Tab-separated table of C-alpha atoms and ligand atoms in Angstrom:
chain	number	residue	atom	x	y	z
A	23	MET	CA	-30.772	-7.163	-98.991
A	24	ALA	CA	-31.299	-4.632	-96.180
A	25	HIS	CA	-29.056	-1.542	-96.161
A	26	PHE	CA	-27.177	-0.496	-93.013
A	27	ALA	CA	-25.041	2.343	-91.675
A	28	LEU	CA	-22.097	1.063	-89.632
A	29	ILE	CA	-20.936	3.396	-86.857
A	30	THR	CA	-17.811	2.757	-84.774
A	31	GLY	CA	-17.680	4.186	-81.260
A	32	ALA	CA	-21.467	4.238	-81.112
A	33	SER	CA	-21.722	3.480	-77.385
A	34	SER	CA	-21.359	7.124	-76.288
A	35	GLY	CA	-20.778	10.753	-77.269
A	36	ILE	CA	-20.748	11.797	-80.922
A	37	GLY	CA	-21.126	8.219	-82.230
A	38	LEU	CA	-24.241	7.625	-80.145
A	39	ALA	CA	-25.737	10.987	-81.221
A	40	LEU	CA	-25.050	10.125	-84.877
A	41	ALA	CA	-26.704	6.728	-84.381
A	42	GLU	CA	-29.813	8.402	-82.992
A	43	ALA	CA	-29.920	11.061	-85.730
A	44	LEU	CA	-29.689	8.369	-88.430
A	45	ALA	CA	-32.223	6.041	-86.776
A	46	ARG	CA	-34.617	9.014	-86.607
A	47	ARG	CA	-34.295	9.177	-90.410
A	48	GLY	CA	-35.185	5.510	-90.745
A	49	ARG	CA	-31.662	4.126	-91.226
A	50	ASN	CA	-30.843	0.563	-90.163
A	51	LEU	CA	-27.695	0.505	-88.041
A	52	ILE	CA	-24.759	-1.677	-87.044
A	53	LEU	CA	-23.170	-0.262	-83.891
A	54	VAL	CA	-19.556	-1.153	-83.002
A	55	ALA	CA	-17.687	-0.528	-79.731
A	56	ARG	CA	-16.265	-2.481	-76.758
A	57	GLN	CA	-19.014	-2.077	-74.119
A	58	ARG	CA	-21.532	-4.837	-74.756
A	59	ASP	CA	-24.128	-3.656	-72.187
A	60	ALA	CA	-24.178	-0.104	-73.535
A	61	LEU	CA	-24.485	-1.303	-77.150
A	62	GLU	CA	-27.236	-3.764	-76.281
A	63	SER	CA	-29.406	-1.193	-74.518
A	64	ILE	CA	-28.808	1.481	-77.211
A	65	ALA	CA	-29.713	-1.017	-79.958
A	66	CYS	CA	-32.867	-2.021	-78.108
A	67	GLU	CA	-33.924	1.589	-77.452
A	68	LEU	CA	-33.257	2.905	-80.979
A	69	SER	CA	-34.957	-0.017	-82.718
A	70	GLN	CA	-38.061	0.416	-80.569
A	71	ARG	CA	-38.234	4.224	-80.832
A	72	PHE	CA	-37.623	4.465	-84.561
A	73	SER	CA	-38.764	1.055	-85.903
A	74	VAL	CA	-35.440	0.338	-87.586
A	75	GLN	CA	-33.110	-2.675	-87.420
A	76	VAL	CA	-30.246	-2.008	-85.026
A	77	LEU	CA	-27.522	-4.666	-84.743
A	78	PHE	CA	-24.376	-4.399	-82.682
A	79	ARG	CA	-20.918	-5.950	-82.718
A	80	VAL	CA	-18.552	-5.922	-79.759
A	81	CYS	CA	-15.041	-5.218	-81.055
A	82	ASP	CA	-11.889	-3.650	-79.666
A	83	LEU	CA	-10.781	-1.837	-82.811
A	84	SER	CA	-7.298	-1.257	-81.392
A	85	GLN	CA	-6.743	-5.036	-81.691
A	86	PRO	CA	-5.995	-5.892	-85.361
A	87	LEU	CA	-7.144	-9.509	-84.933
A	88	GLN	CA	-10.538	-8.351	-83.685
A	89	VAL	CA	-10.807	-5.981	-86.675
A	90	THR	CA	-10.037	-8.943	-88.965
A	91	GLY	CA	-12.836	-10.932	-87.292
A	92	LEU	CA	-15.290	-8.069	-87.674
A	93	LEU	CA	-14.445	-7.610	-91.349
A	94	LEU	CA	-14.742	-11.328	-92.108
A	95	GLU	CA	-18.160	-11.362	-90.522
A	96	LEU	CA	-19.254	-8.238	-92.410
A	97	GLU	CA	-17.932	-9.515	-95.745
A	98	GLN	CA	-19.724	-12.844	-95.358
A	99	GLY	CA	-22.897	-11.392	-93.811
A	100	ALA	CA	-26.152	-10.497	-95.444
A	101	HIS	CA	-25.936	-6.814	-94.539
A	102	ARG	CA	-25.174	-4.304	-97.239
A	103	ILE	CA	-23.332	-1.354	-95.685
A	104	ASP	CA	-23.867	1.830	-97.637
A	105	LEU	CA	-22.668	4.270	-94.951
A	106	LEU	CA	-19.512	3.750	-92.886
A	107	ILE	CA	-18.836	6.148	-90.019
A	108	ASN	CA	-15.345	5.783	-88.561
A	109	ASN	CA	-15.954	7.673	-85.335
A	110	ALA	CA	-14.227	5.651	-82.559
A	111	GLY	CA	-11.191	7.488	-81.260
A	112	ILE	CA	-9.240	8.220	-78.095
A	113	GLY	CA	-6.850	10.935	-76.958
A	114	THR	CA	-3.763	10.895	-74.773
A	115	SER	CA	-2.081	13.872	-73.149
A	116	GLY	CA	1.208	14.866	-71.560
A	117	SER	CA	4.756	14.824	-72.865
A	118	PHE	CA	4.867	12.089	-75.536
A	119	VAL	CA	7.999	10.291	-74.277
A	120	SER	CA	6.741	10.171	-70.688
A	121	GLN	CA	3.534	8.381	-71.696
A	122	ASP	CA	2.990	4.638	-71.571
A	123	TRP	CA	3.860	3.335	-75.054
A	124	MET	CA	1.031	0.783	-75.076
A	125	GLN	CA	-1.498	3.607	-74.762
A	126	GLU	CA	0.161	5.586	-77.559
A	127	GLN	CA	0.185	2.476	-79.758
A	128	GLN	CA	-3.484	1.841	-78.946
A	129	LEU	CA	-4.251	5.409	-80.091
A	130	ILE	CA	-2.543	4.834	-83.438
A	131	GLU	CA	-4.158	1.392	-83.878
A	132	LEU	CA	-7.617	2.866	-83.233
A	133	ASN	CA	-7.524	6.429	-84.597
A	134	VAL	CA	-5.417	5.609	-87.676
A	135	LEU	CA	-5.078	1.915	-88.551
A	136	ALA	CA	-8.600	0.663	-87.816
A	137	LEU	CA	-10.057	3.680	-89.646
A	138	ALA	CA	-7.844	3.077	-92.691
A	139	ARG	CA	-8.557	-0.660	-92.673
A	140	LEU	CA	-12.343	-0.297	-92.472
A	141	SER	CA	-12.224	2.378	-95.191
A	142	HIS	CA	-10.127	0.026	-97.356
A	143	ALA	CA	-12.345	-3.037	-96.890
A	144	LEU	CA	-15.798	-1.444	-96.915
A	145	GLY	CA	-14.788	1.347	-99.322
A	146	GLY	CA	-13.654	-1.406	-101.719
A	147	ILE	CA	-17.019	-3.143	-101.507
A	148	MET	CA	-18.835	0.181	-102.009
A	149	ALA	CA	-16.652	0.957	-105.049
A	150	GLY	CA	-17.612	-2.441	-106.519
A	151	GLN	CA	-21.261	-1.586	-105.991
A	152	GLY	CA	-20.827	1.895	-107.470
A	153	HIS	CA	-22.488	3.458	-104.459
A	154	GLY	CA	-21.816	4.326	-100.813
A	155	GLN	CA	-20.649	6.948	-98.345
A	156	ILE	CA	-17.853	7.154	-95.766
A	157	LEU	CA	-17.578	9.657	-92.922
A	158	ASN	CA	-14.329	9.787	-90.963
A	159	VAL	CA	-14.189	11.691	-87.682
A	160	ALA	CA	-11.119	13.917	-87.313
A	161	SER	CA	-11.118	17.079	-85.171
A	162	VAL	CA	-10.269	20.780	-85.293
A	163	ALA	CA	-6.975	19.400	-83.908
A	164	ALA	CA	-6.257	18.106	-87.421
A	165	PHE	CA	-5.270	21.557	-88.666
A	166	GLN	CA	-2.184	22.090	-86.488
A	167	PRO	CA	0.481	20.245	-84.508
A	168	GLY	CA	-0.471	19.835	-80.833
A	169	PRO	CA	2.423	19.752	-78.354
A	170	GLY	CA	1.178	18.108	-75.147
A	171	MET	CA	-1.216	15.982	-77.220
A	172	THR	CA	1.256	15.306	-80.006
A	173	ASN	CA	0.139	11.814	-80.996
A	174	TYR	CA	-3.584	12.701	-80.909
A	175	PHE	CA	-3.221	15.837	-83.057
A	176	ALA	CA	-1.007	13.925	-85.517
A	177	SER	CA	-3.566	11.090	-85.744
A	178	LYS	CA	-6.315	13.575	-86.604
A	179	ALA	CA	-4.091	15.309	-89.218
A	180	TYR	CA	-3.783	11.846	-90.797
A	181	VAL	CA	-7.570	11.370	-90.765
A	182	LEU	CA	-8.161	14.754	-92.442
A	183	SER	CA	-5.527	14.252	-95.140
A	184	PHE	CA	-6.483	10.589	-95.703
A	185	SER	CA	-10.175	11.428	-96.069
A	186	GLU	CA	-9.578	14.245	-98.540
A	187	GLY	CA	-7.375	11.966	-100.643
A	188	LEU	CA	-9.846	9.091	-100.455
A	189	ARG	CA	-12.680	11.405	-101.510
A	190	GLU	CA	-10.950	12.052	-104.835
A	191	ASP	CA	-9.842	8.386	-105.192
A	192	LEU	CA	-13.383	7.077	-104.790
A	193	LYS	CA	-15.228	9.795	-106.733
A	194	PRO	CA	-15.063	7.888	-110.063
A	195	TYR	CA	-16.660	4.868	-108.329
A	196	GLY	CA	-19.670	6.795	-107.021
A	197	VAL	CA	-18.533	6.587	-103.385
A	198	LYS	CA	-18.736	9.814	-101.349
A	199	VAL	CA	-16.226	10.595	-98.592
A	200	SER	CA	-16.510	13.324	-95.960
A	201	VAL	CA	-14.527	14.208	-92.864
A	202	LEU	CA	-16.010	15.629	-89.677
A	203	CYS	CA	-13.843	18.020	-87.653
A	204	PRO	CA	-15.648	18.792	-84.400
A	205	GLY	CA	-14.387	21.298	-81.848
A	206	PRO	CA	-14.792	20.709	-78.099
A	207	THR	CA	-17.878	18.520	-77.615
A	208	GLN	CA	-19.379	17.284	-74.322
A	209	SER	CA	-18.428	13.622	-74.026
A	210	ALA	CA	-16.306	11.107	-72.145
A	211	PHE	CA	-13.416	12.012	-74.463
A	212	PHE	CA	-11.872	14.506	-72.029
A	213	ARG	CA	-11.861	12.033	-69.128
A	214	THR	CA	-10.249	9.306	-71.250
A	215	ALA	CA	-7.633	11.721	-72.605
A	216	ARG	CA	-6.987	13.121	-69.094
A	217	VAL	CA	-7.789	16.621	-70.289
A	218	SER	CA	-9.568	19.024	-67.944
A	219	MET	CA	-12.825	20.576	-69.109
A	220	LYS	CA	-12.371	23.469	-66.681
A	221	GLY	CA	-12.743	26.721	-68.573
A	222	LEU	CA	-14.072	24.835	-71.582
A	223	GLN	CA	-17.300	23.626	-69.966
A	224	ASP	CA	-18.942	27.066	-70.103
A	225	SER	CA	-17.121	28.171	-73.237
A	226	LYS	CA	-19.239	29.066	-76.269
A	227	LEU	CA	-16.987	26.690	-78.221
A	228	MET	CA	-18.399	23.664	-76.372
A	229	MET	CA	-21.146	21.890	-78.339
A	230	SER	CA	-23.405	18.987	-77.479
A	231	PRO	CA	-22.976	15.699	-79.388
A	232	GLU	CA	-26.589	16.098	-80.586
A	233	GLU	CA	-25.832	19.511	-82.165
A	234	VAL	CA	-22.756	18.047	-83.872
A	235	ALA	CA	-24.764	15.055	-85.137
A	236	LEU	CA	-27.586	17.198	-86.540
A	237	ILE	CA	-25.176	19.437	-88.458
A	238	THR	CA	-23.316	16.345	-89.688
A	239	VAL	CA	-26.284	14.436	-91.115
A	240	LYS	CA	-27.414	17.576	-92.988
A	241	ALA	CA	-23.872	18.071	-94.346
A	242	LEU	CA	-23.742	14.412	-95.430
A	243	ASP	CA	-26.913	14.971	-97.466
A	244	LYS	CA	-25.010	17.725	-99.310
A	245	ASN	CA	-21.889	15.538	-99.664
A	246	GLN	CA	-19.836	18.248	-97.950
A	247	ALA	CA	-16.120	17.384	-98.036
A	248	ILE	CA	-15.007	18.870	-94.708
A	249	ILE	CA	-17.626	19.338	-91.997
A	250	ILE	CA	-16.654	21.759	-89.213
A	251	PRO	CA	-19.662	22.250	-86.912
A	252	GLY	CA	-20.206	25.834	-85.680
A	253	TRP	CA	-18.791	29.132	-86.960
A	254	ARG	CA	-16.497	29.465	-83.928
A	255	ASN	CA	-14.817	26.170	-84.779
A	256	ARG	CA	-14.531	27.187	-88.441
A	257	LEU	CA	-12.739	30.356	-87.301
A	258	LEU	CA	-10.505	28.263	-85.044
A	259	THR	CA	-9.328	26.190	-87.995
A	260	LEU	CA	-8.662	29.278	-90.115
A	261	ALA	CA	-6.027	30.787	-87.800
A	262	PRO	CA	-3.482	27.917	-88.129
A	263	ARG	CA	-3.771	28.150	-91.897
A	264	LEU	CA	-3.033	31.893	-91.949
A	265	LEU	CA	-0.440	32.322	-89.179
A	266	PRO	CA	3.254	31.331	-89.485
A	267	ARG	CA	3.725	27.612	-88.623
A	268	ALA	CA	6.370	28.343	-85.924
A	269	LEU	CA	3.901	30.595	-84.094
A	270	VAL	CA	1.071	28.087	-84.458
A	271	ARG	CA	2.932	25.194	-82.799
A	272	VAL	CA	4.046	27.358	-79.844
A	273	PHE	CA	0.512	28.746	-79.276
A	274	SER	CA	-1.036	25.323	-79.696
A	275	GLY	CA	1.276	23.841	-77.030
A	276	LYS	CA	0.516	26.706	-74.620
A	277	ILE	CA	-3.243	26.215	-75.007
A	278	ASN	CA	-3.028	22.412	-74.628
A	279	ARG	CA	-0.944	22.609	-71.460
A	280	ARG	CA	-3.652	24.743	-69.789
A	281	PHE	CA	-6.055	21.816	-70.030
A	282	ILE	CA	-3.805	18.808	-69.426
A	283	LYS	CA	-4.339	17.168	-66.039
A	284	GLN	CA	-1.186	16.480	-64.024
A	285	SER	CA	-0.920	12.838	-62.938
B	6	LIG	N1	-15.321	15.333	-77.624
B	6	LIG	C1	-14.589	16.189	-78.307
B	6	LIG	O1	-14.345	17.310	-77.859
B	6	LIG	C2	-14.055	15.817	-79.668
B	6	LIG	C3	-13.547	16.848	-80.485
B	6	LIG	C4	-13.058	16.520	-81.736
B	6	LIG	C5	-13.058	15.221	-82.186
B	6	LIG	N2	-13.555	14.227	-81.378
B	6	LIG	C6	-13.524	12.856	-81.897
B	6	LIG	O2	-14.842	12.344	-81.895
B	6	LIG	C7	-14.791	10.922	-81.842
B	6	LIG	C8	-15.784	10.438	-80.802
B	6	LIG	O3	-15.365	10.878	-79.525
B	6	LIG	P1	-16.383	11.343	-78.387
B	6	LIG	O4	-16.088	12.753	-78.078
B	6	LIG	O5	-17.752	10.983	-78.743
B	6	LIG	O6	-15.806	10.496	-77.152
B	6	LIG	P2	-16.404	9.271	-76.338
B	6	LIG	O7	-17.724	9.615	-75.777
B	6	LIG	O8	-15.285	8.886	-75.415
B	6	LIG	O9	-16.624	8.145	-77.449
B	6	LIG	C9	-15.611	7.316	-77.924
B	6	LIG	C10	-16.250	6.101	-78.539
B	6	LIG	O10	-15.207	5.274	-79.085
B	6	LIG	C11	-15.352	3.952	-78.566
B	6	LIG	N3	-14.032	3.346	-78.423
B	6	LIG	C12	-12.987	3.769	-77.680
B	6	LIG	N4	-11.968	2.903	-77.779
B	6	LIG	C13	-12.386	1.907	-78.607
B	6	LIG	C14	-11.788	0.710	-79.088
B	6	LIG	N5	-10.542	0.362	-78.730
B	6	LIG	N6	-12.493	-0.083	-79.910
B	6	LIG	C15	-13.767	0.244	-80.272
B	6	LIG	N7	-14.387	1.360	-79.851
B	6	LIG	C16	-13.694	2.179	-79.015
B	6	LIG	C17	-16.025	4.123	-77.213
B	6	LIG	O11	-16.784	2.963	-76.868
B	6	LIG	P3	-16.312	1.781	-75.906
B	6	LIG	O12	-15.674	2.393	-74.705
B	6	LIG	O13	-17.597	1.049	-75.640
B	6	LIG	O14	-15.367	0.966	-76.725
B	6	LIG	C18	-17.000	5.257	-77.523
B	6	LIG	O15	-18.169	4.744	-78.104
B	6	LIG	C19	-13.336	10.554	-81.557
B	6	LIG	O16	-12.719	10.150	-82.749
B	6	LIG	C20	-12.730	11.863	-81.066
B	6	LIG	O17	-11.352	11.951	-81.329
B	6	LIG	C21	-14.059	14.493	-80.132
């Protein structure tokens, strides 16, 4: 049975860069996202360039019924998944109560529930096989509360804590779990989250998705628990752990509000 890495949110940004980095290493891939055209052309390009099998599944992971369909297909299919990358995620910004609830719910369904559900289903299969690896994508936002992007920061705190717990849970079964915490990375994320890149664009903090992906695949080889790409981002995550919590949440809100676009 052929082995595959399944990557969610592989149609752009960090997910696409991870797909390319893994295909370059000869990994077969299953790409998941909503945009069929993008997935189809990426699958075609990667399979031709790197002579690997690249399949794709169109799925809106914020819709639980579609996640059920995807899992049924994966469980019945002939593809053994030995690497799961839960990368798909969105951000929202602005005062939480003034935001459209459906968008906030979609964020939780995608960033939290779909990630937990895929980890549960595929992690369970991996545990049964005594082998496998899961990478969940959090953010440097996971290390502090984020007024102005409250729901997004909280979702990433969940991903960090969940992944660290799962790592210990699955250790006895031979399944490795890591969590990626990128800092600002050039992608469509900022547009979707309605966050301005002004001032960040030229910042030394800003990384390319390809840089993040390269660091990540090397860290996965070493089974690193928490992957924070770049020393500047590592420093950024240290401050909230050393400073008083009350100060951290006020600072964090001030920084976020500088970048939030007014509607
Ligand atoms: N960019 C940053 O600065 C940054 C920093 C820290 C963490 N992150 C995290 O990195 C991850 C990837 O983000 P990115 O920066 O690469 O942004 P991106 O370019 O906007 O990529 C997001 C990916 O998620 C997919 N997606 C969005 N909603 C989906 C849904 N409902 N169902 C299935 N797939 C969905 C998108 O594909 P479709 O539109 O085709 O569905 C796309 O492939 C996210 O979890 C994000 O929170 C990003």
